[in-house]
mmCIF file of C-alpha atoms in Angstrom:
data_model
loop_
_atom_site.group_PDB
_atom_site.id
_atom_site.type_symbol
_atom_site.label_atom_id
_atom_site.label_comp_id
_atom_site.label_asym_id
_atom_site.label_seq_id
_atom_site.Cartn_x
_atom_site.Cartn_y
_atom_site.Cartn_z
ATOM 1 C CA MET A 1 -5.737 -17.270 -6.378
ATOM 2 C CA GLU A 2 -9.460 -17.563 -6.980
ATOM 3 C CA GLN A 3 -10.463 -16.435 -10.459
ATOM 4 C CA PRO A 4 -13.347 -13.912 -10.684
ATOM 5 C CA ARG A 5 -16.528 -14.896 -12.474
ATOM 6 C CA TRP A 6 -17.593 -12.376 -15.066
ATOM 7 C CA ASP A 7 -20.658 -14.143 -16.406
ATOM 8 C CA VAL A 8 -22.723 -14.621 -13.243
ATOM 9 C CA PRO A 9 -23.599 -12.280 -10.354
ATOM 10 C CA VAL A 10 -21.746 -12.667 -7.073
ATOM 11 C CA VAL A 11 -24.087 -14.056 -4.412
ATOM 12 C CA ASP A 12 -21.643 -14.268 -1.493
ATOM 13 C CA ARG A 13 -22.564 -11.394 0.825
ATOM 14 C CA THR A 14 -19.540 -11.827 3.100
ATOM 15 C CA GLU A 15 -17.242 -8.850 2.777
ATOM 16 C CA PHE A 16 -13.850 -9.935 1.528
ATOM 17 C CA GLN A 17 -10.865 -7.796 2.440
ATOM 18 C CA PRO A 18 -7.898 -8.058 0.034
ATOM 19 C CA ALA A 19 -5.453 -10.496 1.631
ATOM 20 C CA LEU A 20 -1.685 -10.424 1.980
ATOM 21 C CA ASP A 21 0.406 -13.590 2.233
ATOM 22 C CA VAL A 22 3.996 -13.330 3.456
ATOM 23 C CA PRO A 23 6.108 -16.144 4.955
ATOM 24 C CA PRO A 24 7.482 -15.854 8.502
ATOM 25 C CA PRO A 25 10.599 -13.701 8.900
ATOM 26 C CA GLY A 26 13.713 -15.632 7.966
ATOM 27 C CA PRO A 27 17.448 -15.022 7.608
ATOM 28 C CA GLN A 28 18.429 -12.216 5.236
ATOM 29 C CA ASN A 29 21.688 -11.507 3.461
ATOM 30 C CA ARG A 30 23.253 -8.566 5.275
ATOM 31 C CA LEU A 31 24.818 -7.253 2.081
ATOM 32 C CA THR A 32 21.441 -7.036 0.320
ATOM 33 C CA VAL A 33 19.997 -5.408 3.437
ATOM 34 C CA LEU A 34 22.808 -2.856 3.420
ATOM 35 C CA LEU A 35 22.248 -1.999 -0.251
ATOM 36 C CA ARG A 36 18.506 -2.577 -0.386
ATOM 37 C CA LEU A 37 17.422 0.860 -1.617
ATOM 38 C CA LEU A 38 20.178 0.999 -4.224
ATOM 39 C CA LEU A 39 19.284 -2.459 -5.518
ATOM 40 C CA LEU A 40 15.644 -1.450 -5.839
ATOM 41 C CA ILE A 41 16.268 1.672 -7.936
ATOM 42 C CA PRO A 42 15.445 -0.147 -11.216
ATOM 43 C CA GLN A 43 12.232 -1.388 -9.610
ATOM 44 C CA PHE A 44 11.284 2.133 -8.557
ATOM 45 C CA ILE A 45 11.800 3.417 -12.101
ATOM 46 C CA VAL A 46 9.632 0.658 -13.593
ATOM 47 C CA LEU A 47 7.041 1.122 -10.861
ATOM 48 C CA TRP A 48 6.824 4.850 -11.569
ATOM 49 C CA LEU A 49 6.317 4.249 -15.285
ATOM 50 C CA LEU A 50 3.664 1.643 -14.560
ATOM 51 C CA SER A 51 1.925 4.017 -12.144
ATOM 52 C CA VAL A 52 1.425 6.473 -15.008
ATOM 53 C CA VAL A 53 -0.270 3.734 -17.030
ATOM 54 C CA ALA A 54 -2.235 2.686 -13.938
ATOM 55 C CA PHE A 55 -3.624 6.201 -13.581
ATOM 56 C CA VAL A 56 -4.947 6.091 -17.153
ATOM 57 C CA VAL A 57 -6.433 2.618 -16.645
ATOM 58 C CA VAL A 58 -8.102 3.737 -13.400
ATOM 59 C CA VAL A 59 -9.715 6.718 -15.139
ATOM 60 C CA ILE A 60 -11.048 4.489 -17.929
ATOM 61 C CA GLY A 61 -12.132 1.903 -15.368
ATOM 62 C CA TRP A 62 -13.915 4.562 -13.320
ATOM 63 C CA PHE A 63 -16.156 5.468 -16.246
ATOM 64 C CA GLY A 64 -16.779 1.792 -16.972
ATOM 65 C CA ALA A 65 -17.658 1.014 -13.353
ATOM 66 C CA LEU A 66 -19.854 4.088 -13.126
ATOM 67 C CA PHE A 67 -22.008 2.947 -16.036
ATOM 68 C CA THR A 68 -21.924 -0.842 -15.637
ATOM 69 C CA GLY A 69 -21.472 -1.311 -11.896
ATOM 70 C CA ARG A 70 -18.311 -3.356 -12.479
ATOM 71 C CA LEU A 71 -14.711 -2.589 -13.236
ATOM 72 C CA PRO A 72 -14.080 -3.540 -16.888
ATOM 73 C CA ARG A 73 -12.345 -6.871 -17.177
ATOM 74 C CA PHE A 74 -9.190 -5.549 -18.857
ATOM 75 C CA ALA A 75 -8.825 -2.874 -16.175
ATOM 76 C CA ALA A 76 -9.403 -5.347 -13.344
ATOM 77 C CA GLU A 77 -6.799 -7.763 -14.674
ATOM 78 C CA TRP A 78 -4.169 -5.100 -15.367
ATOM 79 C CA LEU A 79 -4.658 -3.258 -12.088
ATOM 80 C CA SER A 80 -4.629 -6.531 -10.124
ATOM 81 C CA GLY A 81 -1.253 -7.362 -11.641
ATOM 82 C CA PHE A 82 0.037 -3.870 -10.938
ATOM 83 C CA ALA A 83 -1.111 -4.052 -7.294
ATOM 84 C CA ALA A 84 0.641 -7.399 -6.835
ATOM 85 C CA TYR A 85 3.874 -6.127 -8.386
ATOM 86 C CA ASP A 86 3.748 -2.912 -6.348
ATOM 87 C CA THR A 87 3.216 -4.881 -3.131
ATOM 88 C CA ARG A 88 6.189 -7.157 -3.839
ATOM 89 C CA VAL A 89 8.473 -4.173 -4.434
ATOM 90 C CA TYR A 90 7.331 -2.424 -1.266
ATOM 91 C CA ALA A 91 7.670 -5.623 0.775
ATOM 92 C CA SER A 92 11.299 -5.809 -0.311
ATOM 93 C CA MET A 93 11.825 -2.126 0.445
ATOM 94 C CA LEU A 94 10.330 -2.569 3.916
ATOM 95 C CA LEU A 95 12.814 -5.446 4.520
ATOM 96 C CA MET A 96 10.101 -8.064 4.947
ATOM 97 C CA VAL A 97 11.682 -10.499 2.472
ATOM 98 C CA ASP A 98 15.156 -10.907 1.067
ATOM 99 C CA ARG A 99 14.178 -12.221 -2.364
ATOM 100 C CA TYR A 100 14.425 -9.688 -5.173
ATOM 101 C CA PRO A 101 11.044 -9.039 -6.837
ATOM 102 C CA PRO A 102 10.794 -10.092 -10.497
ATOM 103 C CA PHE A 103 9.980 -7.557 -13.213
ATOM 104 C CA ARG A 104 6.575 -9.016 -14.029
ATOM 105 C CA PHE A 105 3.007 -8.961 -12.799
ATOM 106 C CA ASP A 106 2.517 -12.711 -12.490
ATOM 107 C CA ALA A 107 4.963 -14.225 -9.990
ATOM 108 C CA PRO A 108 3.326 -17.237 -8.312
ATOM 109 C CA ASP A 109 6.680 -18.463 -6.994
ATOM 110 C CA HIS A 110 7.458 -15.231 -5.128
ATOM 111 C CA PRO A 111 6.983 -15.386 -1.322
ATOM 112 C CA VAL A 112 4.864 -12.208 -1.241
ATOM 113 C CA ARG A 113 1.393 -12.680 -2.717
ATOM 114 C CA ILE A 114 -1.946 -10.927 -2.542
ATOM 115 C CA GLU A 115 -5.472 -12.145 -3.160
ATOM 116 C CA LEU A 116 -8.008 -9.903 -4.843
ATOM 117 C CA ARG A 117 -11.505 -10.568 -6.139
ATOM 118 C CA PRO A 118 -11.918 -7.809 -8.716
ATOM 119 C CA GLY A 119 -14.970 -9.291 -10.431
ATOM 120 C CA GLU A 120 -17.412 -8.232 -7.704
ATOM 121 C CA PRO A 121 -20.159 -5.686 -8.382
ATOM 122 C CA LEU A 122 -19.553 -2.101 -7.314
ATOM 123 C CA ASN A 123 -21.944 0.472 -5.928
ATOM 124 C CA ARG A 124 -22.165 3.208 -8.573
ATOM 125 C CA LEU A 125 -22.636 5.940 -5.979
ATOM 126 C CA ALA A 126 -19.534 4.757 -4.108
ATOM 127 C CA VAL A 127 -17.645 4.701 -7.412
ATOM 128 C CA PHE A 128 -18.710 8.265 -8.215
ATOM 129 C CA PHE A 129 -17.519 9.556 -4.819
ATOM 130 C CA ARG A 130 -14.525 7.186 -4.564
ATOM 131 C CA LEU A 131 -11.921 9.924 -4.090
ATOM 132 C CA LEU A 132 -13.913 11.615 -1.342
ATOM 133 C CA LEU A 133 -14.673 8.337 0.403
ATOM 134 C CA ALA A 134 -11.011 7.331 0.313
ATOM 135 C CA ILE A 135 -9.808 10.436 2.179
ATOM 136 C CA PRO A 136 -10.006 8.974 5.750
ATOM 137 C CA ALA A 137 -8.194 5.810 4.639
ATOM 138 C CA ALA A 138 -5.630 7.922 2.789
ATOM 139 C CA ILE A 139 -4.930 9.860 5.983
ATOM 140 C CA VAL A 140 -4.423 6.659 8.014
ATOM 141 C CA GLN A 141 -2.251 5.164 5.299
ATOM 142 C CA GLY A 142 -0.175 8.336 5.070
ATOM 143 C CA LEU A 143 0.340 8.519 8.830
ATOM 144 C CA LEU A 144 1.406 4.868 8.997
ATOM 145 C CA GLN A 145 3.917 5.261 6.182
ATOM 146 C CA THR A 146 5.297 8.539 7.555
ATOM 147 C CA GLY A 147 5.686 6.992 10.993
ATOM 148 C CA TRP A 148 7.388 3.888 9.613
ATOM 149 C CA TRP A 149 9.870 5.978 7.644
ATOM 150 C CA ALA A 150 10.562 8.141 10.700
ATOM 151 C CA VAL A 151 12.100 5.105 12.423
ATOM 152 C CA SER A 152 13.203 3.305 9.256
ATOM 153 C CA PHE A 153 16.898 3.803 9.977
ATOM 154 C CA ILE A 154 16.533 2.053 13.330
ATOM 155 C CA SER A 155 14.569 -0.784 11.700
ATOM 156 C CA TRP A 156 17.182 -1.100 8.953
ATOM 157 C CA LEU A 157 19.989 -1.172 11.520
ATOM 158 C CA ILE A 158 18.247 -3.891 13.545
ATOM 159 C CA VAL A 159 17.768 -6.116 10.493
ATOM 160 C CA LEU A 160 21.345 -5.429 9.355
ATOM 161 C CA VAL A 161 22.841 -6.410 12.713
ATOM 162 C CA LEU A 162 20.596 -9.415 13.400
ATOM 163 C CA GLY A 163 20.425 -10.650 9.816
ATOM 164 C CA ARG A 164 16.657 -11.042 10.127
ATOM 165 C CA MET A 165 13.592 -9.003 11.071
ATOM 166 C CA PRO A 166 12.364 -9.512 14.653
ATOM 167 C CA GLN A 167 8.833 -10.874 14.959
ATOM 168 C CA THR A 168 7.376 -7.734 16.544
ATOM 169 C CA LEU A 169 8.814 -5.493 13.841
ATOM 170 C CA PHE A 170 7.696 -7.966 11.173
ATOM 171 C CA GLU A 171 4.087 -7.918 12.404
ATOM 172 C CA ALA A 172 3.915 -4.121 12.572
ATOM 173 C CA THR A 173 5.517 -3.735 9.129
ATOM 174 C CA ALA A 174 3.137 -6.337 7.667
ATOM 175 C CA ALA A 175 0.197 -4.326 9.044
ATOM 176 C CA VAL A 176 1.526 -1.177 7.333
ATOM 177 C CA LEU A 177 2.060 -2.999 4.034
ATOM 178 C CA ARG A 178 -1.332 -4.723 4.117
ATOM 179 C CA TYR A 179 -3.233 -1.542 4.865
ATOM 180 C CA ARG A 180 -1.419 0.205 2.021
ATOM 181 C CA MET A 181 -2.329 -2.621 -0.347
ATOM 182 C CA ARG A 182 -5.969 -2.561 0.760
ATOM 183 C CA PHE A 183 -6.128 1.202 0.343
ATOM 184 C CA GLN A 184 -4.735 0.968 -3.174
ATOM 185 C CA ALA A 185 -7.145 -1.828 -4.062
ATOM 186 C CA TYR A 186 -10.084 0.270 -2.855
ATOM 187 C CA LEU A 187 -8.859 3.394 -4.645
ATOM 188 C CA MET A 188 -8.401 1.454 -7.897
ATOM 189 C CA MET A 189 -11.896 -0.085 -7.508
ATOM 190 C CA LEU A 190 -10.522 -3.618 -7.262
ATOM 191 C CA THR A 191 -12.684 -4.093 -4.187
ATOM 192 C CA SER A 192 -15.768 -2.516 -2.675
ATOM 193 C CA ALA A 193 -14.521 -3.273 0.860
ATOM 194 C CA TYR A 194 -13.274 -0.214 2.728
ATOM 195 C CA PRO A 195 -9.717 -0.686 4.109
ATOM 196 C CA LYS A 196 -9.755 -2.205 7.588
ATOM 197 C CA GLY A 197 -7.570 -4.213 9.923
ATOM 198 C CA VAL A 198 -4.927 -1.681 10.894
ATOM 199 C CA PHE A 199 -4.336 -3.520 14.174
ATOM 200 C CA GLY A 200 -4.558 -7.006 12.740
ATOM 201 C CA ASP A 201 -7.138 -9.783 12.784
ATOM 202 C CA PRO A 202 -8.683 -11.942 15.510
ATOM 203 C CA ALA A 203 -6.677 -15.104 16.115
ATOM 204 C CA LYS A 204 -9.325 -17.447 14.684
ATOM 205 C CA SER A 205 -10.814 -15.196 12.029
ATOM 206 C CA GLU A 206 -9.793 -17.669 9.285
ATOM 207 C CA PRO A 207 -7.663 -20.790 8.843
ATOM 208 C CA ALA A 208 -3.943 -20.018 8.983
ATOM 209 C CA ARG A 209 -2.521 -19.773 5.446
ATOM 210 C CA SER A 210 0.651 -17.770 6.023
ATOM 211 C CA ALA A 211 2.410 -15.645 8.615
ATOM 212 C CA THR A 212 0.154 -12.719 7.703
ATOM 213 C CA ARG A 213 -3.114 -14.546 7.106
ATOM 214 C CA PRO A 214 -4.652 -14.056 9.511
ATOM 215 C CA LEU A 215 -2.435 -11.218 10.680
ATOM 216 C CA VAL A 216 -2.443 -11.631 14.449
ATOM 217 C CA LEU A 217 -0.498 -8.871 16.187
ATOM 218 C CA GLY A 218 1.120 -9.078 19.577
ATOM 219 C CA GLY A 219 1.123 -6.244 22.092
ATOM 220 C CA GLY A 220 4.530 -5.017 20.931
ATOM 221 C CA ALA A 221 3.453 -4.796 17.299
ATOM 222 C CA LYS A 222 0.300 -2.870 18.222
ATOM 223 C CA ALA A 223 2.385 -0.482 20.307
ATOM 224 C CA LEU A 224 4.697 0.040 17.334
ATOM 225 C CA LEU A 225 1.713 0.871 15.124
ATOM 226 C CA VAL A 226 0.563 3.453 17.664
ATOM 227 C CA ILE A 227 4.072 4.943 17.586
ATOM 228 C CA TYR A 228 3.941 5.066 13.780
ATOM 229 C CA LEU A 229 0.608 6.884 13.886
ATOM 230 C CA VAL A 230 1.815 9.354 16.522
ATOM 231 C CA LEU A 231 5.057 10.036 14.650
ATOM 232 C CA GLY A 232 3.128 10.403 11.404
ATOM 233 C CA LEU A 233 0.777 12.892 13.033
ATOM 234 C CA ALA A 234 3.686 14.808 14.540
ATOM 235 C CA GLY A 235 5.471 14.866 11.199
ATOM 236 C CA SER A 236 2.384 16.133 9.416
ATOM 237 C CA ALA A 237 1.852 18.837 12.034
ATOM 238 C CA ALA A 238 5.494 19.919 11.798
ATOM 239 C CA SER A 239 5.300 20.016 8.004
ATOM 240 C CA SER A 240 2.123 22.111 8.106
ATOM 241 C CA ALA A 241 3.669 24.510 10.622
ATOM 242 C CA SER A 242 6.798 24.814 8.487
ATOM 243 C CA ASN A 243 4.783 25.510 5.345
ATOM 244 C CA GLN A 244 2.697 28.118 7.172
ATOM 245 C CA TRP A 245 5.852 29.764 8.509
ATOM 246 C CA ASN A 246 7.396 29.867 5.029
ATOM 247 C CA ASP A 247 4.203 31.317 3.571
ATOM 248 C CA GLU A 248 4.062 34.027 6.219
ATOM 249 C CA ASP A 249 7.775 34.746 5.818
ATOM 250 C CA GLY A 250 7.327 35.011 2.061
ATOM 251 C CA THR A 251 4.390 37.377 2.506
ATOM 252 C CA VAL A 252 6.395 39.619 4.832
ATOM 253 C CA SER A 253 9.351 39.668 2.411
ATOM 254 C CA THR A 254 7.079 40.496 -0.523
ATOM 255 C CA MET A 255 5.398 43.335 1.364
ATOM 256 C CA ALA A 256 8.808 44.718 2.383
ATOM 257 C CA THR A 257 9.937 44.643 -1.246
ATOM 258 C CA LEU A 258 6.791 46.390 -2.427
ATOM 259 C CA ARG A 259 7.169 49.089 0.193
ATOM 260 C CA ALA A 260 10.857 49.731 -0.411
ATOM 261 C CA PRO A 261 10.511 52.015 -3.474
ATOM 262 C CA SER A 262 8.082 54.323 -1.710
ATOM 263 C CA ALA A 263 10.271 54.731 1.339
#
């Protein structure tokens, strides 16, 4: 992974999108697939604790970036490690790899890796309005994740029966994971590049480095992503309707209670 330069300004004007490297789908142990969520419970606990620390580091980093135009070095290094660890855990949860993620930030021997360049200068205005600017990407990321989880049982069953993830499902899942990673990197100010590439990359956008770099999606994978988005939108609409119904029902019940004594 290329190390950021902190002592000289960045002169490369080419926008770099945070990259995800995952090997091609291979055989997986059916027992670990069956118990995947249970096996990852310790990881989820550690990840939650680290996310609390990450929130504090992001707040400190936001003030630093606002005044200096760069994320402070300590914040960039810590958040980069957190993003890598988080991505490895989620890759395992999404059944992309069978190898259990280690409990550490630096894991160069793990098959799931990301590349970030956190030393780049940041636009102070974009830093100030980062939460507002991230809303569209947050919506897309939320819809993708909701849609993936809506069919997660089917995906889990397919991998369990076959003992591996089919290529089409692998590509679509990789697109979901990569967009989530890019959204997090943007939100944590590890990059100034707005999250892109929901539907993959052009075939010759860069030299092939892994199964996901470049991430070239077939027609089936793109169709799956559309299904995820549609299911995510439907789930969000159903949740909003349910919340509105509960609110109205609660209002009616409260009014009935208030009127009862005067009857």
